PDB file of N, CA, C and O in Angstrom:
ATOM      1  N   MET U   1       0.840  -1.193   0.000  1.00 67.00           N
ATOM      2  CA  MET U   1       0.000   0.000   0.000  1.00 67.00           C
ATOM      3  C   MET U   1       0.881   1.252   0.000  1.00 67.00           C
ATOM      4  O   MET U   1       1.771   1.382   0.825  1.00 67.00           O
ATOM      5  N   ASN U   2       0.605   2.156  -0.911  1.00 66.00           N
ATOM      6  CA  ASN U   2       1.362   3.395  -1.026  1.00 66.00           C
ATOM      7  C   ASN U   2       0.867   4.404   0.008  1.00 66.00           C
ATOM      8  O   ASN U   2      -0.283   4.814  -0.016  1.00 66.00           O
ATOM      9  N   MET U   3       1.737   4.819   0.914  1.00 82.00           N
ATOM     10  CA  MET U   3       1.366   5.755   1.976  1.00 82.00           C
ATOM     11  C   MET U   3       1.940   7.150   1.746  1.00 82.00           C
ATOM     12  O   MET U   3       1.960   7.967   2.636  1.00 82.00           O
ATOM     13  N   THR U   4       2.424   7.412   0.557  1.00 92.00           N
ATOM     14  CA  THR U   4       3.036   8.692   0.236  1.00 92.00           C
ATOM     15  C   THR U   4       1.990   9.652  -0.312  1.00 92.00           C
ATOM     16  O   THR U   4       1.207   9.295  -1.185  1.00 92.00           O
ATOM     17  N   VAL U   5       1.989  10.871   0.216  1.00 89.00           N
ATOM     18  CA  VAL U   5       1.096  11.904  -0.307  1.00 89.00           C
ATOM     19  C   VAL U   5       1.766  12.526  -1.518  1.00 89.00           C
ATOM     20  O   VAL U   5       2.928  12.922  -1.467  1.00 89.00           O
ATOM     21  N   SER U   6       1.018  12.588  -2.600  1.00 91.00           N
ATOM     22  CA  SER U   6       1.514  13.199  -3.830  1.00 91.00           C
ATOM     23  C   SER U   6       0.411  14.085  -4.399  1.00 91.00           C
ATOM     24  O   SER U   6      -0.710  14.102  -3.890  1.00 91.00           O
ATOM     25  N   GLN U   7       0.728  14.784  -5.467  1.00 93.00           N
ATOM     26  CA  GLN U   7      -0.280  15.624  -6.112  1.00 93.00           C
ATOM     27  C   GLN U   7      -1.452  14.781  -6.601  1.00 93.00           C
ATOM     28  O   GLN U   7      -2.587  15.242  -6.618  1.00 93.00           O
ATOM     29  N   ASP U   8      -1.188  13.528  -6.944  1.00 90.00           N
ATOM     30  CA  ASP U   8      -2.234  12.643  -7.457  1.00 90.00           C
ATOM     31  C   ASP U   8      -3.227  12.182  -6.397  1.00 90.00           C
ATOM     32  O   ASP U   8      -4.345  11.800  -6.723  1.00 90.00           O
ATOM     33  N   ASN U   9      -2.838  12.179  -5.117  1.00 90.00           N
ATOM     34  CA  ASN U   9      -3.764  11.705  -4.094  1.00 90.00           C
ATOM     35  C   ASN U   9      -4.052  12.734  -2.996  1.00 90.00           C
ATOM     36  O   ASN U   9      -4.783  12.454  -2.058  1.00 90.00           O
ATOM     37  N   LEU U  10      -3.500  13.916  -3.119  1.00 89.00           N
ATOM     38  CA  LEU U  10      -3.720  14.959  -2.116  1.00 89.00           C
ATOM     39  C   LEU U  10      -5.202  15.291  -1.963  1.00 89.00           C
ATOM     40  O   LEU U  10      -5.658  15.604  -0.868  1.00 89.00           O
ATOM     41  N   TYR U  11      -5.941  15.183  -3.037  1.00 90.00           N
ATOM     42  CA  TYR U  11      -7.369  15.514  -3.008  1.00 90.00           C
ATOM     43  C   TYR U  11      -8.131  14.707  -1.950  1.00 90.00           C
ATOM     44  O   TYR U  11      -9.198  15.116  -1.488  1.00 90.00           O
ATOM     45  N   LEU U  12      -7.598  13.583  -1.539  1.00 92.00           N
ATOM     46  CA  LEU U  12      -8.249  12.760  -0.522  1.00 92.00           C
ATOM     47  C   LEU U  12      -8.187  13.397   0.867  1.00 92.00           C
ATOM     48  O   LEU U  12      -9.052  13.131   1.707  1.00 92.00           O
ATOM     49  N   LEU U  13      -7.195  14.230   1.117  1.00 91.00           N
ATOM     50  CA  LEU U  13      -7.037  14.878   2.417  1.00 91.00           C
ATOM     51  C   LEU U  13      -7.786  16.198   2.532  1.00 91.00           C
ATOM     52  O   LEU U  13      -8.081  16.657   3.630  1.00 91.00           O
ATOM     53  N   LEU U  14      -8.050  16.821   1.408  1.00 94.00           N
ATOM     54  CA  LEU U  14      -8.567  18.189   1.434  1.00 94.00           C
ATOM     55  C   LEU U  14      -9.975  18.358   1.999  1.00 94.00           C
ATOM     56  O   LEU U  14     -10.221  19.327   2.721  1.00 94.00           O
ATOM     57  N   PRO U  15     -10.932  17.484   1.721  1.00 95.00           N
ATOM     58  CA  PRO U  15     -12.285  17.729   2.238  1.00 95.00           C
ATOM     59  C   PRO U  15     -12.367  17.854   3.758  1.00 95.00           C
ATOM     60  O   PRO U  15     -13.068  18.733   4.272  1.00 95.00           O
ATOM     61  N   SER U  16     -11.643  17.023   4.486  1.00 94.00           N
ATOM     62  CA  SER U  16     -11.716  17.123   5.950  1.00 94.00           C
ATOM     63  C   SER U  16     -11.072  18.407   6.447  1.00 94.00           C
ATOM     64  O   SER U  16     -11.583  19.062   7.356  1.00 94.00           O
ATOM     65  N   LYS U  17      -9.969  18.806   5.835  1.00 95.00           N
ATOM     66  CA  LYS U  17      -9.315  20.050   6.234  1.00 95.00           C
ATOM     67  C   LYS U  17     -10.208  21.249   5.911  1.00 95.00           C
ATOM     68  O   LYS U  17     -10.334  22.175   6.709  1.00 95.00           O
ATOM     69  N   MET U  18     -10.840  21.222   4.747  1.00 96.00           N
ATOM     70  CA  MET U  18     -11.713  22.319   4.360  1.00 96.00           C
ATOM     71  C   MET U  18     -12.959  22.384   5.246  1.00 96.00           C
ATOM     72  O   MET U  18     -13.452  23.472   5.545  1.00 96.00           O
ATOM     73  N   SER U  19     -13.448  21.249   5.682  1.00 97.00           N
ATOM     74  CA  SER U  19     -14.602  21.219   6.580  1.00 97.00           C
ATOM     75  C   SER U  19     -14.279  21.932   7.894  1.00 97.00           C
ATOM     76  O   SER U  19     -15.062  22.758   8.373  1.00 97.00           O
ATOM     77  N   TRP U  20     -13.140  21.601   8.480  1.00 96.00           N
ATOM     78  CA  TRP U  20     -12.706  22.269   9.708  1.00 96.00           C
ATOM     79  C   TRP U  20     -12.580  23.776   9.477  1.00 96.00           C
ATOM     80  O   TRP U  20     -13.051  24.586  10.287  1.00 96.00           O
ATOM     81  N   LEU U  21     -11.921  24.140   8.387  1.00 97.00           N
ATOM     82  CA  LEU U  21     -11.699  25.558   8.101  1.00 97.00           C
ATOM     83  C   LEU U  21     -13.014  26.305   7.892  1.00 97.00           C
ATOM     84  O   LEU U  21     -13.182  27.424   8.384  1.00 97.00           O
ATOM     85  N   ALA U  22     -13.930  25.704   7.168  1.00 97.00           N
ATOM     86  CA  ALA U  22     -15.216  26.358   6.908  1.00 97.00           C
ATOM     87  C   ALA U  22     -15.984  26.576   8.209  1.00 97.00           C
ATOM     88  O   ALA U  22     -16.572  27.654   8.411  1.00 97.00           O
ATOM     89  N   ASN U  23     -15.981  25.601   9.065  1.00 98.00           N
ATOM     90  CA  ASN U  23     -16.669  25.757  10.355  1.00 98.00           C
ATOM     91  C   ASN U  23     -16.033  26.855  11.199  1.00 98.00           C
ATOM     92  O   ASN U  23     -16.735  27.661  11.816  1.00 98.00           O
ATOM     93  N   MET U  24     -14.717  26.902  11.234  1.00 97.00           N
ATOM     94  CA  MET U  24     -14.030  27.946  12.007  1.00 97.00           C
ATOM     95  C   MET U  24     -14.301  29.329  11.424  1.00 97.00           C
ATOM     96  O   MET U  24     -14.558  30.278  12.167  1.00 97.00           O
ATOM     97  N   LEU U  25     -14.251  29.438  10.087  1.00 96.00           N
ATOM     98  CA  LEU U  25     -14.487  30.723   9.438  1.00 96.00           C
ATOM     99  C   LEU U  25     -15.914  31.199   9.681  1.00 96.00           C
ATOM    100  O   LEU U  25     -16.136  32.369  10.004  1.00 96.00           O
ATOM    101  N   ALA U  26     -16.869  30.307   9.534  1.00 97.00           N
ATOM    102  CA  ALA U  26     -18.271  30.679   9.738  1.00 97.00           C
ATOM    103  C   ALA U  26     -18.506  31.164  11.171  1.00 97.00           C
ATOM    104  O   ALA U  26     -19.167  32.182  11.387  1.00 97.00           O
ATOM    105  N   GLU U  27     -17.946  30.450  12.124  1.00 97.00           N
ATOM    106  CA  GLU U  27     -18.135  30.829  13.524  1.00 97.00           C
ATOM    107  C   GLU U  27     -17.391  32.133  13.844  1.00 97.00           C
ATOM    108  O   GLU U  27     -17.942  33.019  14.495  1.00 97.00           O
ATOM    109  N   ASP U  28     -16.166  32.247  13.386  1.00 95.00           N
ATOM    110  CA  ASP U  28     -15.343  33.415  13.695  1.00 95.00           C
ATOM    111  C   ASP U  28     -15.892  34.685  13.069  1.00 95.00           C
ATOM    112  O   ASP U  28     -15.890  35.743  13.691  1.00 95.00           O
ATOM    113  N   LYS U  29     -16.358  34.603  11.841  1.00 93.00           N
ATOM    114  CA  LYS U  29     -16.815  35.790  11.118  1.00 93.00           C
ATOM    115  C   LYS U  29     -18.330  35.986  11.157  1.00 93.00           C
ATOM    116  O   LYS U  29     -18.848  36.956  10.618  1.00 93.00           O
ATOM    117  N   GLY U  30     -19.055  35.030  11.747  1.00 95.00           N
ATOM    118  CA  GLY U  30     -20.501  35.156  11.842  1.00 95.00           C
ATOM    119  C   GLY U  30     -21.194  35.089  10.493  1.00 95.00           C
ATOM    120  O   GLY U  30     -22.153  35.817  10.243  1.00 95.00           O
ATOM    121  N   ILE U  31     -20.685  34.230   9.616  1.00 96.00           N
ATOM    122  CA  ILE U  31     -21.275  34.073   8.290  1.00 96.00           C
ATOM    123  C   ILE U  31     -21.846  32.664   8.167  1.00 96.00           C
ATOM    124  O   ILE U  31     -21.579  31.793   9.001  1.00 96.00           O
ATOM    125  N   SER U  32     -22.607  32.435   7.128  1.00 97.00           N
ATOM    126  CA  SER U  32     -23.179  31.106   6.915  1.00 97.00           C
ATOM    127  C   SER U  32     -22.086  30.129   6.498  1.00 97.00           C
ATOM    128  O   SER U  32     -21.052  30.525   5.955  1.00 97.00           O
ATOM    129  N   ILE U  33     -22.337  28.873   6.749  1.00 98.00           N
ATOM    130  CA  ILE U  33     -21.380  27.839   6.359  1.00 98.00           C
ATOM    131  C   ILE U  33     -21.222  27.811   4.840  1.00 98.00           C
ATOM    132  O   ILE U  33     -20.120  27.583   4.335  1.00 98.00           O
ATOM    133  N   VAL U  34     -22.284  28.088   4.113  1.00 98.00           N
ATOM    134  CA  VAL U  34     -22.220  28.110   2.652  1.00 98.00           C
ATOM    135  C   VAL U  34     -21.287  29.225   2.180  1.00 98.00           C
ATOM    136  O   VAL U  34     -20.440  29.014   1.311  1.00 98.00           O
ATOM    137  N   LYS U  35     -21.433  30.413   2.777  1.00 97.00           N
ATOM    138  CA  LYS U  35     -20.547  31.521   2.398  1.00 97.00           C
ATOM    139  C   LYS U  35     -19.101  31.195   2.771  1.00 97.00           C
ATOM    140  O   LYS U  35     -18.176  31.498   2.009  1.00 97.00           O
ATOM    141  N   ALA U  36     -18.898  30.570   3.912  1.00 96.00           N
ATOM    142  CA  ALA U  36     -17.545  30.201   4.332  1.00 96.00           C
ATOM    143  C   ALA U  36     -16.923  29.214   3.346  1.00 96.00           C
ATOM    144  O   ALA U  36     -15.759  29.358   2.959  1.00 96.00           O
ATOM    145  N   ILE U  37     -17.685  28.232   2.929  1.00 96.00           N
ATOM    146  CA  ILE U  37     -17.190  27.235   1.966  1.00 96.00           C
ATOM    147  C   ILE U  37     -16.846  27.903   0.642  1.00 96.00           C
ATOM    148  O   ILE U  37     -15.780  27.668   0.071  1.00 96.00           O
ATOM    149  N   LYS U  38     -17.746  28.752   0.148  1.00 96.00           N
ATOM    150  CA  LYS U  38     -17.489  29.449  -1.111  1.00 96.00           C
ATOM    151  C   LYS U  38     -16.257  30.332  -1.009  1.00 96.00           C
ATOM    152  O   LYS U  38     -15.448  30.398  -1.933  1.00 96.00           O
ATOM    153  N   THR U  39     -16.108  31.021   0.112  1.00 94.00           N
ATOM    154  CA  THR U  39     -14.960  31.896   0.324  1.00 94.00           C
ATOM    155  C   THR U  39     -13.668  31.101   0.292  1.00 94.00           C
ATOM    156  O   THR U  39     -12.693  31.486  -0.372  1.00 94.00           O
ATOM    157  N   LEU U  40     -13.640  29.994   1.011  1.00 95.00           N
ATOM    158  CA  LEU U  40     -12.421  29.184   1.083  1.00 95.00           C
ATOM    159  C   LEU U  40     -12.069  28.558  -0.261  1.00 95.00           C
ATOM    160  O   LEU U  40     -10.914  28.633  -0.702  1.00 95.00           O
ATOM    161  N   TYR U  41     -13.037  27.919  -0.896  1.00 95.00           N
ATOM    162  CA  TYR U  41     -12.736  27.215  -2.140  1.00 95.00           C
ATOM    163  C   TYR U  41     -12.382  28.164  -3.292  1.00 95.00           C
ATOM    164  O   TYR U  41     -11.697  27.752  -4.226  1.00 95.00           O
ATOM    165  N   SER U  42     -12.817  29.406  -3.226  1.00 94.00           N
ATOM    166  CA  SER U  42     -12.501  30.350  -4.303  1.00 94.00           C
ATOM    167  C   SER U  42     -11.259  31.183  -3.999  1.00 94.00           C
ATOM    168  O   SER U  42     -10.898  32.056  -4.782  1.00 94.00           O
ATOM    169  N   SER U  43     -10.605  30.899  -2.903  1.00 93.00           N
ATOM    170  CA  SER U  43      -9.450  31.702  -2.495  1.00 93.00           C
ATOM    171  C   SER U  43      -8.137  31.195  -3.079  1.00 93.00           C
ATOM    172  O   SER U  43      -8.002  30.026  -3.441  1.00 93.00           O
ATOM    173  N   ALA U  44      -7.165  32.085  -3.105  1.00 93.00           N
ATOM    174  CA  ALA U  44      -5.803  31.695  -3.476  1.00 93.00           C
ATOM    175  C   ALA U  44      -5.233  30.741  -2.438  1.00 93.00           C
ATOM    176  O   ALA U  44      -4.380  29.907  -2.751  1.00 93.00           O
ATOM    177  N   PHE U  45      -5.721  30.833  -1.216  1.00 94.00           N
ATOM    178  CA  PHE U  45      -5.279  29.928  -0.153  1.00 94.00           C
ATOM    179  C   PHE U  45      -5.585  28.480  -0.519  1.00 94.00           C
ATOM    180  O   PHE U  45      -4.745  27.593  -0.338  1.00 94.00           O
ATOM    181  N   TYR U  46      -6.778  28.228  -1.038  1.00 95.00           N
ATOM    182  CA  TYR U  46      -7.131  26.855  -1.420  1.00 95.00           C
ATOM    183  C   TYR U  46      -6.223  26.354  -2.539  1.00 95.00           C
ATOM    184  O   TYR U  46      -5.796  25.201  -2.517  1.00 95.00           O
ATOM    185  N   ALA U  47      -5.909  27.217  -3.464  1.00 95.00           N
ATOM    186  CA  ALA U  47      -4.996  26.824  -4.543  1.00 95.00           C
ATOM    187  C   ALA U  47      -3.645  26.417  -3.972  1.00 95.00           C
ATOM    188  O   ALA U  47      -3.043  25.431  -4.415  1.00 95.00           O
ATOM    189  N   ARG U  48      -3.175  27.150  -2.978  1.00 95.00           N
ATOM    190  CA  ARG U  48      -1.910  26.787  -2.331  1.00 95.00           C
ATOM    191  C   ARG U  48      -2.041  25.483  -1.557  1.00 95.00           C
ATOM    192  O   ARG U  48      -1.135  24.647  -1.581  1.00 95.00           O
ATOM    193  N   LEU U  49      -3.147  25.319  -0.846  1.00 95.00           N
ATOM    194  CA  LEU U  49      -3.369  24.091  -0.079  1.00 95.00           C
ATOM    195  C   LEU U  49      -3.440  22.876  -0.998  1.00 95.00           C
ATOM    196  O   LEU U  49      -2.943  21.799  -0.665  1.00 95.00           O
ATOM    197  N   ALA U  50      -4.045  23.040  -2.154  1.00 95.00           N
ATOM    198  CA  ALA U  50      -4.209  21.936  -3.105  1.00 95.00           C
ATOM    199  C   ALA U  50      -2.935  21.625  -3.889  1.00 95.00           C
ATOM    200  O   ALA U  50      -2.897  20.654  -4.639  1.00 95.00           O
ATOM    201  N   ASP U  51      -1.910  22.425  -3.696  1.00 96.00           N
ATOM    202  CA  ASP U  51      -0.619  22.187  -4.340  1.00 96.00           C
ATOM    203  C   ASP U  51       0.280  21.440  -3.364  1.00 96.00           C
ATOM    204  O   ASP U  51       0.717  22.001  -2.360  1.00 96.00           O
ATOM    205  N   GLU U  52       0.551  20.192  -3.642  1.00 95.00           N
ATOM    206  CA  GLU U  52       1.315  19.339  -2.725  1.00 95.00           C
ATOM    207  C   GLU U  52       2.672  19.919  -2.393  1.00 95.00           C
ATOM    208  O   GLU U  52       3.165  19.781  -1.265  1.00 95.00           O
ATOM    209  N   SER U  53       3.287  20.624  -3.329  1.00 95.00           N
ATOM    210  CA  SER U  53       4.643  21.133  -3.110  1.00 95.00           C
ATOM    211  C   SER U  53       4.723  22.199  -2.016  1.00 95.00           C
ATOM    212  O   SER U  53       5.797  22.428  -1.466  1.00 95.00           O
ATOM    213  N   THR U  54       3.602  22.843  -1.665  1.00 94.00           N
ATOM    214  CA  THR U  54       3.613  23.840  -0.592  1.00 94.00           C
ATOM    215  C   THR U  54       3.669  23.198   0.786  1.00 94.00           C
ATOM    216  O   THR U  54       4.021  23.868   1.756  1.00 94.00           O
ATOM    217  N   LYS U  55       3.279  21.942   0.871  1.00 94.00           N
ATOM    218  CA  LYS U  55       3.263  21.175   2.129  1.00 94.00           C
ATOM    219  C   LYS U  55       2.310  21.765   3.172  1.00 94.00           C
ATOM    220  O   LYS U  55       2.391  21.444   4.347  1.00 94.00           O
ATOM    221  N   LEU U  56       1.390  22.638   2.751  1.00 94.00           N
ATOM    222  CA  LEU U  56       0.396  23.167   3.691  1.00 94.00           C
ATOM    223  C   LEU U  56      -0.480  22.060   4.264  1.00 94.00           C
ATOM    224  O   LEU U  56      -0.985  22.190   5.379  1.00 94.00           O
ATOM    225  N   TRP U  57      -0.640  20.991   3.526  1.00 91.00           N
ATOM    226  CA  TRP U  57      -1.489  19.888   3.990  1.00 91.00           C
ATOM    227  C   TRP U  57      -0.940  19.249   5.254  1.00 91.00           C
ATOM    228  O   TRP U  57      -1.666  18.560   5.966  1.00 91.00           O
ATOM    229  N   HIS U  58       0.305  19.505   5.594  1.00 93.00           N
ATOM    230  CA  HIS U  58       0.894  19.002   6.837  1.00 93.00           C
ATOM    231  C   HIS U  58       0.299  19.689   8.058  1.00 93.00           C
ATOM    232  O   HIS U  58       0.313  19.124   9.151  1.00 93.00           O
ATOM    233  N   LEU U  59      -0.178  20.910   7.901  1.00 94.00           N
ATOM    234  CA  LEU U  59      -0.653  21.698   9.032  1.00 94.00           C
ATOM    235  C   LEU U  59      -2.007  21.218   9.531  1.00 94.00           C
ATOM    236  O   LEU U  59      -2.833  20.731   8.763  1.00 94.00           O
ATOM    237  N   GLY U  60      -2.239  21.402  10.805  1.00 93.00           N
ATOM    238  CA  GLY U  60      -3.527  21.082  11.403  1.00 93.00           C
ATOM    239  C   GLY U  60      -4.531  22.187  11.149  1.00 93.00           C
ATOM    240  O   GLY U  60      -4.184  23.256  10.622  1.00 93.00           O
ATOM    241  N   PRO U  61      -5.780  21.971  11.555  1.00 93.00           N
ATOM    242  CA  PRO U  61      -6.844  22.938  11.271  1.00 93.00           C
ATOM    243  C   PRO U  61      -6.595  24.336  11.828  1.00 93.00           C
ATOM    244  O   PRO U  61      -6.824  25.322  11.147  1.00 93.00           O
ATOM    245  N   VAL U  62      -6.118  24.432  13.056  1.00 95.00           N
ATOM    246  CA  VAL U  62      -5.911  25.751  13.658  1.00 95.00           C
ATOM    247  C   VAL U  62      -4.791  26.502  12.930  1.00 95.00           C
ATOM    248  O   VAL U  62      -4.939  27.684  12.618  1.00 95.00           O
ATOM    249  N   ALA U  63      -3.703  25.831  12.659  1.00 96.00           N
ATOM    250  CA  ALA U  63      -2.596  26.474  11.941  1.00 96.00           C
ATOM    251  C   ALA U  63      -3.027  26.888  10.540  1.00 96.00           C
ATOM    252  O   ALA U  63      -2.666  27.973  10.067  1.00 96.00           O
ATOM    253  N   LEU U  64      -3.807  26.048   9.871  1.00 96.00           N
ATOM    254  CA  LEU U  64      -4.303  26.405   8.539  1.00 96.00           C
ATOM    255  C   LEU U  64      -5.222  27.624   8.608  1.00 96.00           C
ATOM    256  O   LEU U  64      -5.149  28.518   7.774  1.00 96.00           O
ATOM    257  N   TYR U  65      -6.084  27.652   9.614  1.00 96.00           N
ATOM    258  CA  TYR U  65      -6.992  28.783   9.757  1.00 96.00           C
ATOM    259  C   TYR U  65      -6.214  30.069  10.016  1.00 96.00           C
ATOM    260  O   TYR U  65      -6.508  31.108   9.421  1.00 96.00           O
ATOM    261  N   GLU U  66      -5.241  30.005  10.880  1.00 95.00           N
ATOM    262  CA  GLU U  66      -4.420  31.183  11.146  1.00 95.00           C
ATOM    263  C   GLU U  66      -3.694  31.648   9.883  1.00 95.00           C
ATOM    264  O   GLU U  66      -3.581  32.843   9.628  1.00 95.00           O
ATOM    265  N   GLU U  67      -3.214  30.709   9.098  1.00 93.00           N
ATOM    266  CA  GLU U  67      -2.557  31.036   7.824  1.00 93.00           C
ATOM    267  C   GLU U  67      -3.546  31.722   6.880  1.00 93.00           C
ATOM    268  O   GLU U  67      -3.228  32.734   6.258  1.00 93.00           O
ATOM    269  N   PHE U  68      -4.759  31.175   6.788  1.00 95.00           N
ATOM    270  CA  PHE U  68      -5.778  31.769   5.924  1.00 95.00           C
ATOM    271  C   PHE U  68      -6.096  33.190   6.365  1.00 95.00           C
ATOM    272  O   PHE U  68      -6.104  34.119   5.552  1.00 95.00           O
ATOM    273  N   ILE U  69      -6.353  33.368   7.642  1.00 94.00           N
ATOM    274  CA  ILE U  69      -6.732  34.684   8.159  1.00 94.00           C
ATOM    275  C   ILE U  69      -5.604  35.695   7.981  1.00 94.00           C
ATOM    276  O   ILE U  69      -5.835  36.835   7.587  1.00 94.00           O
ATOM    277  N   SER U  70      -4.381  35.283   8.245  1.00 91.00           N
ATOM    278  CA  SER U  70      -3.277  36.239   8.174  1.00 91.00           C
ATOM    279  C   SER U  70      -2.920  36.647   6.745  1.00 91.00           C
ATOM    280  O   SER U  70      -2.479  37.764   6.509  1.00 91.00           O
ATOM    281  N   GLU U  71      -3.131  35.762   5.787  1.00 83.00           N
ATOM    282  CA  GLU U  71      -2.711  36.071   4.426  1.00 83.00           C
ATOM    283  C   GLU U  71      -3.846  36.312   3.443  1.00 83.00           C
ATOM    284  O   GLU U  71      -3.680  37.054   2.488  1.00 83.00           O
ATOM    285  N   TYR U  72      -4.970  35.658   3.644  1.00 72.00           N
ATOM    286  CA  TYR U  72      -5.998  35.663   2.614  1.00 72.00           C
ATOM    287  C   TYR U  72      -7.375  36.084   3.100  1.00 72.00           C
ATOM    288  O   TYR U  72      -8.351  35.874   2.398  1.00 72.00           O
ATOM    289  N   SER U  73      -7.451  36.609   4.273  1.00 61.00           N
ATOM    290  CA  SER U  73      -8.758  36.957   4.836  1.00 61.00           C
ATOM    291  C   SER U  73      -9.476  37.952   3.935  1.00 61.00           C
ATOM    292  O   SER U  73      -8.958  39.026   3.663  1.00 61.00           O
ATOM    293  N   PRO U  74     -10.672  37.581   3.510  1.00 56.00           N
ATOM    294  CA  PRO U  74     -11.457  38.528   2.692  1.00 56.00           C
ATOM    295  C   PRO U  74     -11.927  39.704   3.547  1.00 56.00           C
ATOM    296  O   PRO U  74     -11.978  39.624   4.769  1.00 56.00           O
ATOM    297  N   GLU U  75     -12.252  40.772   2.903  1.00 58.00           N
ATOM    298  CA  GLU U  75     -12.768  41.948   3.606  1.00 58.00           C
ATOM    299  C   GLU U  75     -14.170  41.645   4.122  1.00 58.00           C
ATOM    300  O   GLU U  75     -15.043  41.222   3.386  1.00 58.00           O
ATOM    301  N   TYR U  76     -14.373  41.856   5.393  1.00 50.00           N
ATOM    302  CA  TYR U  76     -15.707  41.667   5.998  1.00 50.00           C
ATOM    303  C   TYR U  76     -16.188  42.963   6.565  1.00 50.00           C
ATOM    304  O   TYR U  76     -15.483  43.762   7.027  1.00 50.00           O
TER     305      TYR U  76
END
């Protein structure tokens, strides 16, 4: 069994990470979960997360959220 994360299988890790992030964003900013999901998936942050070479997928939910807020937080 191949246990190596690559660009070809990274997509398997992303939904759970995005779920955590969307819930944190919705709660923190007081927005709907739908708006939080749309915001995250349409961001440059998601493009970076989906790129295996950035190694952002190594980070846990809180660290990812802090990264999103510090660099890519939309204007609210």
